[in-house]
Amino acid sequence: MIRFPPGSLPWLLAHEMRLTWRTTMGKRGAVRTAIVLGGLGLLALVASAPIALSLAHRTVTLTPALAAGLDVALLVLFSLMLSQTLAGAVLAFYTRGDLDLLLSSPISARKVLAVRAIGLALAPFLVYAALVTPFVLPAAATGHPGWLAAYVVLAAVAMLATAAGVGLAIALFAVIGPRATRTVGQLLAALVGASVYLTFQARNIFPDHGAATLRRLVVFANVERFGPGAPLAWPAHALVGEPLPLLIVATVAGLAFFAIVAGLGRRFIADAGVGSGTDSGQAFGRRPGRSRSNAAPARFASSPFNAIVRKEWRLLLRDPTLLSQVVLRLLYLLPTGFFLFRNVSLHDTTAVARGAGALTFFVGQLAGSLAWIAISAEDAPELIACSPIGPRAARRAKLAAALTPVAVMVAPILVGLAGLSPWAALVATVSTAVSAISAALLNLWFEKPTPRSAFRRRGGSVVVSLGELALGVCWGLAAALAILTPRWALLPVLVGLGLLGVFRAVGDPKRLY
Amino acid sequence: MGDYALEVKGLRKVFSKIAVNDLDLKVRSGELYALLGPNGAGKTTTLRMAVGLLNPDAGEIAVCGVDMKTDPQGAKRLMAWAPDEPLIYDKLTAMEYLEFVAGLWTLPAAAARAEAEALLRGFDLWDRRSERCEGFSRGMKQKVALAGALIHDPKLLILDEPLTGLDAGAARQVKDMLQARTRRGATVILTTHILEVAERLADRIGVIQAGQLVAEGTMEELRTQFGAEGRTLEDVFLRIVGAEVA
């Protein structure tokens, strides 16, 4: 094993990598993971070999249109990575971790940020590098060695995304303050991530299916702008391994990355100290007695049911990670809504059916997310357990807390649909209700108590995620078929009910109250 | 039965080994009872069964005459539980937390509001009632949790290491509050490793070892029983559990 001088950048980086590796591995064995990953990699290589072989010894000419297309692909990649790095940078402000130890040591703040930033960049780089490897490696082996430059370009994009993410997080911190940064940063990261999907869904939003925008883009991507030597084409040319564009892209990304690390190191660490030291108003200069909710009179609930519902809503709204997930899912619902109504006006029953099916599916996903958090994320299960409210009543209240926001969000779409097609609206009402309730039940049957602070991402049970997917497909299909050919709708309904029965039978809730 | 705030008969709980072994315990209404014992003696397990968080393998538990097995909701309505780790929500403010707990015990809104204000003022938290608990120190969180435990004016208050993490001032507040509650007729059962606290506050002391009650009585009774006149509770306790230092 290579030993770096203690306190040096590589030494600190090696330490971080070791921690990350052990966290990722958890209790699983490294050998087992390596075997699984290796097997998957081999499978991907075999699967992609035909594509690589078909490209063997074939000259790929980088036309202006292809260069523009590759640039767009890199832009998409950048936005996806930015979403990840911005969320990571915001999280870094609030996660103390071992920052106390590092900052109380003689290691410079700049070095600490450099290591954290490299960690931020490394995560998306490794993911996308793994994704392109099955195509790049065979292609490189069969006559296109220049394509190995894709790794350099990926690293450059990751460094740019990290620089932008860290810079944005620091700017947010300075402009809107630490409390708001946590929420806004997470939401922004979610929006950036969703922007790719929304861009591709533009044809559902624009009245002309986005044709005019596409025409403008084609005109923009003319020979002068994306021809050989044009600066806009450099990323694309770098991607296929042309030395000079590759050098330029790598240098620009490296400079941006190091400028952020060198210029903002001290600021980042100071912000992180404020952000993670304490999240109270006191720490951020709010004086006692002047906080925002002081003006609002205390609202004591009239029943345990109301108390639990109110508590759950408050906690849902104050969880930036969850909030960003809900906003994301709503964004994903948006094009569906456009899709549904645009076609309804044209009396296209097939399109209405597709829209109702998609709506049903997404509602199940949203309800599943909220139910999972409301049911399983309980910080004080013992408090509920030793209160006079029974466990069944407590869970009913939690389900109500999870499903009510879903109903409120979907109701306007259903009302709008009722004005256009009462039958479709009735079907969609029933199917969305069934979808939401079954997703919630699934989370109830596989309850897995976890402190809310541990809910960093929508991980949860794989069985529940798969179950939600399968049931969502069943109910969505049933809704679509009920609008098109009602008698066929019975089939997915029966499959869905069967699945529910299976999940009910194998459900193994770990209950603390 | 009505004379006892907590009555436990033949309580038994086995995990990988016996945690509580045919334990009998009677705590009179209005007294402050300290349950002591070495680490792993079964104190917390006993209390968790008493508040309905753990099902006993055998035995009976009655809270102010209400049987925990047949009417758990009724029994829970009468008591409060405050473990050493505060049962609070970081994302709720202190006032919102009390609103929530008051809702769980179905308190009338006006009474709950007044009690919440009195408790927060009593614990010096009134000025910070609108701040989220995530920014509170360990001691402040403990006080918020304690305020939550007291808001429904429980007849029986069970506390597991209530002074953990509290500074001297906060510890004094809590001790005064416990004594005030017992003067008002409530019963307090607490566990603590700070034996001076038990010696000074408790009306009676029970010592549990290997899941069994091995000694019980007032301080004087224990001294007499174990031949330790004029000695501190620490000396008596070490003699009882057989860990006396020469």
XYZ file of N, CA and C in Angstrom, chain A residues 382-383 386, chain B residues 4-8 11 23 25-28 31-35 42-54 61-64 66 68 75-87 105 142 145-150 152-163 174 177-178 181-182 186-192:
249
model
N -41.341 6.082 20.815
C -41.724 5.748 22.191
C -42.754 6.730 22.739
N -42.660 7.977 22.270
C -43.630 8.968 22.730
C -45.033 8.552 22.277
N -46.191 5.351 24.210
C -46.669 5.457 25.596
C -47.751 6.517 25.744
N -51.666 2.523 45.377
C -50.402 2.425 44.643
C -50.496 3.072 43.259
N -49.531 3.885 42.969
C -49.475 4.478 41.628
C -48.975 3.431 40.639
N -48.077 2.597 41.100
C -47.584 1.506 40.241
C -47.492 0.230 41.077
N -48.082 -0.803 40.541
C -48.012 -2.087 41.228
C -47.602 -3.141 40.211
N -46.520 -3.777 40.508
C -45.967 -4.774 39.594
C -45.877 -6.104 40.332
N -43.185 -9.814 37.614
C -42.781 -9.355 36.269
C -41.537 -10.112 35.801
N -40.200 -9.982 39.329
C -40.061 -8.748 40.120
C -41.407 -8.294 40.684
N -43.059 -5.024 42.759
C -42.721 -3.642 43.104
C -44.010 -2.872 43.358
N -44.039 -2.140 44.448
C -45.210 -1.309 44.744
C -44.735 0.106 45.060
N -45.239 1.052 44.300
C -44.871 2.452 44.524
C -46.133 3.199 44.924
N -46.077 3.807 46.116
C -47.277 4.458 46.653
C -47.572 5.772 45.933
N -45.462 9.492 46.197
C -44.071 9.405 46.664
C -43.075 9.532 45.507
N -41.880 9.895 45.883
C -40.803 9.951 44.896
C -39.922 8.727 45.149
N -39.913 7.851 44.192
C -39.272 6.549 44.366
C -38.057 6.465 43.440
N -36.933 6.156 44.007
C -35.721 6.024 43.180
C -35.410 4.545 42.990
N -35.308 4.158 41.746
C -34.978 2.758 41.441
C -33.499 2.722 41.036
N -31.529 -4.310 35.055
C -32.917 -4.501 34.625
C -33.818 -3.318 34.954
N -33.224 -2.204 35.345
C -34.026 -1.029 35.705
C -34.828 -0.512 34.508
N -34.107 -0.231 33.425
C -34.772 0.352 32.263
C -35.781 -0.624 31.671
N -35.426 -1.907 31.643
C -36.364 -2.906 31.110
C -37.643 -2.908 31.943
N -37.482 -2.827 33.245
C -38.651 -2.805 34.127
C -39.527 -1.589 33.820
N -38.882 -0.439 33.722
C -39.652 0.781 33.483
C -40.307 0.769 32.098
N -39.605 0.226 31.115
C -40.180 0.174 29.759
C -41.395 -0.748 29.722
N -41.369 -1.778 30.531
C -42.556 -2.637 30.609
C -43.671 -1.904 31.339
N -43.288 -1.132 32.353
C -44.297 -0.414 33.139
C -45.044 0.614 32.294
N -44.338 1.229 31.332
C -45.011 2.250 30.511
C -45.612 1.664 29.231
N -45.493 0.374 29.062
C -46.144 -0.270 27.922
C -45.310 -0.300 26.663
N -44.017 -0.059 26.766
C -43.162 -0.095 25.576
C -42.656 -1.501 25.300
N -42.647 -2.321 26.326
C -42.209 -3.718 26.176
C -43.287 -4.609 26.768
N -49.038 -5.606 35.607
C -48.671 -4.205 35.873
C -49.965 -3.414 36.002
N -50.083 -2.637 37.052
C -51.252 -1.768 37.207
C -50.777 -0.353 37.512
N -51.380 0.588 36.802
C -51.047 2.003 37.022
C -52.261 2.665 37.658
N -52.100 3.107 38.873
C -53.205 3.693 39.634
C -54.438 2.788 39.566
N -55.250 0.733 37.204
C -55.658 0.375 35.843
C -54.691 -0.664 35.292
N -52.501 -2.683 32.929
C -51.823 -2.343 31.670
C -52.179 -3.316 30.554
N -54.315 3.160 31.072
C -53.134 3.261 31.936
C -52.189 4.347 31.423
N -52.027 4.384 30.101
C -51.101 5.365 29.528
C -51.596 6.796 29.729
N -52.911 6.931 29.759
C -53.476 8.259 29.949
C -53.020 8.866 31.294
N -52.705 7.996 32.242
C -52.395 8.462 33.598
C -50.912 8.741 33.830
N -50.097 8.333 32.901
C -48.664 8.470 33.205
C -47.866 9.100 32.071
N -46.633 9.381 32.377
C -45.719 9.948 31.379
C -44.371 9.265 31.536
N -43.675 9.198 30.412
C -42.374 8.518 30.386
C -41.346 9.447 29.783
N -40.242 9.606 30.454
C -39.158 10.436 29.905
C -37.848 9.660 30.003
N -37.389 9.087 28.885
C -36.143 8.335 28.926
C -34.929 9.250 28.931
N -33.761 8.654 29.034
C -32.546 9.483 29.082
C -32.293 10.189 27.757
N -32.700 9.552 26.639
C -32.594 10.219 25.336
C -33.899 10.964 25.096
N -33.880 12.299 25.001
C -35.134 13.049 24.894
C -35.983 12.623 23.694
N -37.288 12.433 23.931
C -38.200 12.020 22.855
C -38.737 13.265 22.156
N -52.537 13.455 24.192
C -53.254 13.146 25.435
C -54.627 13.821 25.468
N -33.620 18.098 26.798
C -34.100 17.296 27.923
C -35.241 18.032 28.635
N -38.383 17.869 26.540
C -38.997 16.548 26.660
C -39.711 16.402 28.004
N -39.098 16.945 29.019
C -39.694 16.874 30.354
C -40.981 17.696 30.408
N -40.940 18.863 29.771
C -42.154 19.684 29.707
C -43.258 18.907 28.997
N -42.887 18.178 27.941
C -43.859 17.348 27.226
C -44.430 16.268 28.132
N -43.565 15.702 28.958
C -44.026 14.633 29.852
C -44.976 15.183 30.911
N -44.821 16.464 31.239
C -45.614 17.029 32.340
C -46.890 17.708 31.874
N -49.604 16.954 30.490
C -50.945 16.427 30.791
C -51.105 16.104 32.274
N -50.218 16.677 33.070
C -50.277 16.532 34.527
C -50.455 15.062 34.930
N -49.459 14.233 34.599
C -49.613 12.793 34.840
C -49.662 12.467 36.329
N -50.408 11.413 36.647
C -50.437 10.964 38.046
C -49.152 10.214 38.377
N -48.596 9.589 37.347
C -47.350 8.837 37.538
C -46.332 9.282 36.484
N -45.220 9.739 36.969
C -44.170 10.212 36.058
C -42.969 9.277 36.206
N -42.591 8.640 35.100
C -41.476 7.696 35.161
C -40.306 8.271 34.368
N -39.182 8.429 35.025
C -38.036 9.100 34.402
C -36.809 8.202 34.458
N -36.185 8.017 33.317
C -34.964 7.212 33.265
C -33.790 8.180 33.147
N -32.979 8.260 34.159
C -31.821 9.160 34.186
C -32.192 10.576 33.747
N -33.072 11.235 34.494
C -33.554 12.552 34.041
C -32.507 13.648 34.100
N -31.420 13.426 34.820
C -30.441 14.508 34.980
C -29.256 14.389 34.025
N -34.960 20.836 37.458
C -35.662 19.556 37.316
C -35.961 18.967 38.689
N -38.737 20.789 40.288
C -39.994 20.472 39.630
C -40.524 19.110 40.103
N -39.611 18.142 40.241
C -40.040 16.802 40.660
C -40.625 16.851 42.075
N -44.025 18.448 42.012
C -45.050 17.526 41.493
C -45.505 16.538 42.563
N -44.553 16.017 43.310
C -44.946 15.049 44.342
C -45.740 15.756 45.448
N -48.597 13.937 42.685
C -48.141 13.033 41.628
C -47.093 12.067 42.190
N -46.911 10.978 41.501
C -45.900 9.995 41.901
C -44.754 10.062 40.900
N -43.559 10.024 41.398
C -42.402 10.066 40.497
C -41.540 8.837 40.747
N -41.236 8.132 39.675
C -40.273 7.031 39.772
C -39.098 7.411 38.887
N -37.916 7.371 39.442
C -36.773 7.711 38.602
C -35.614 6.745 38.826
N -34.839 6.609 37.774
C -33.582 5.873 37.917
C -32.468 6.904 37.831
N -31.427 6.674 38.518
C -30.278 7.583 38.413
C -29.010 6.881 38.893
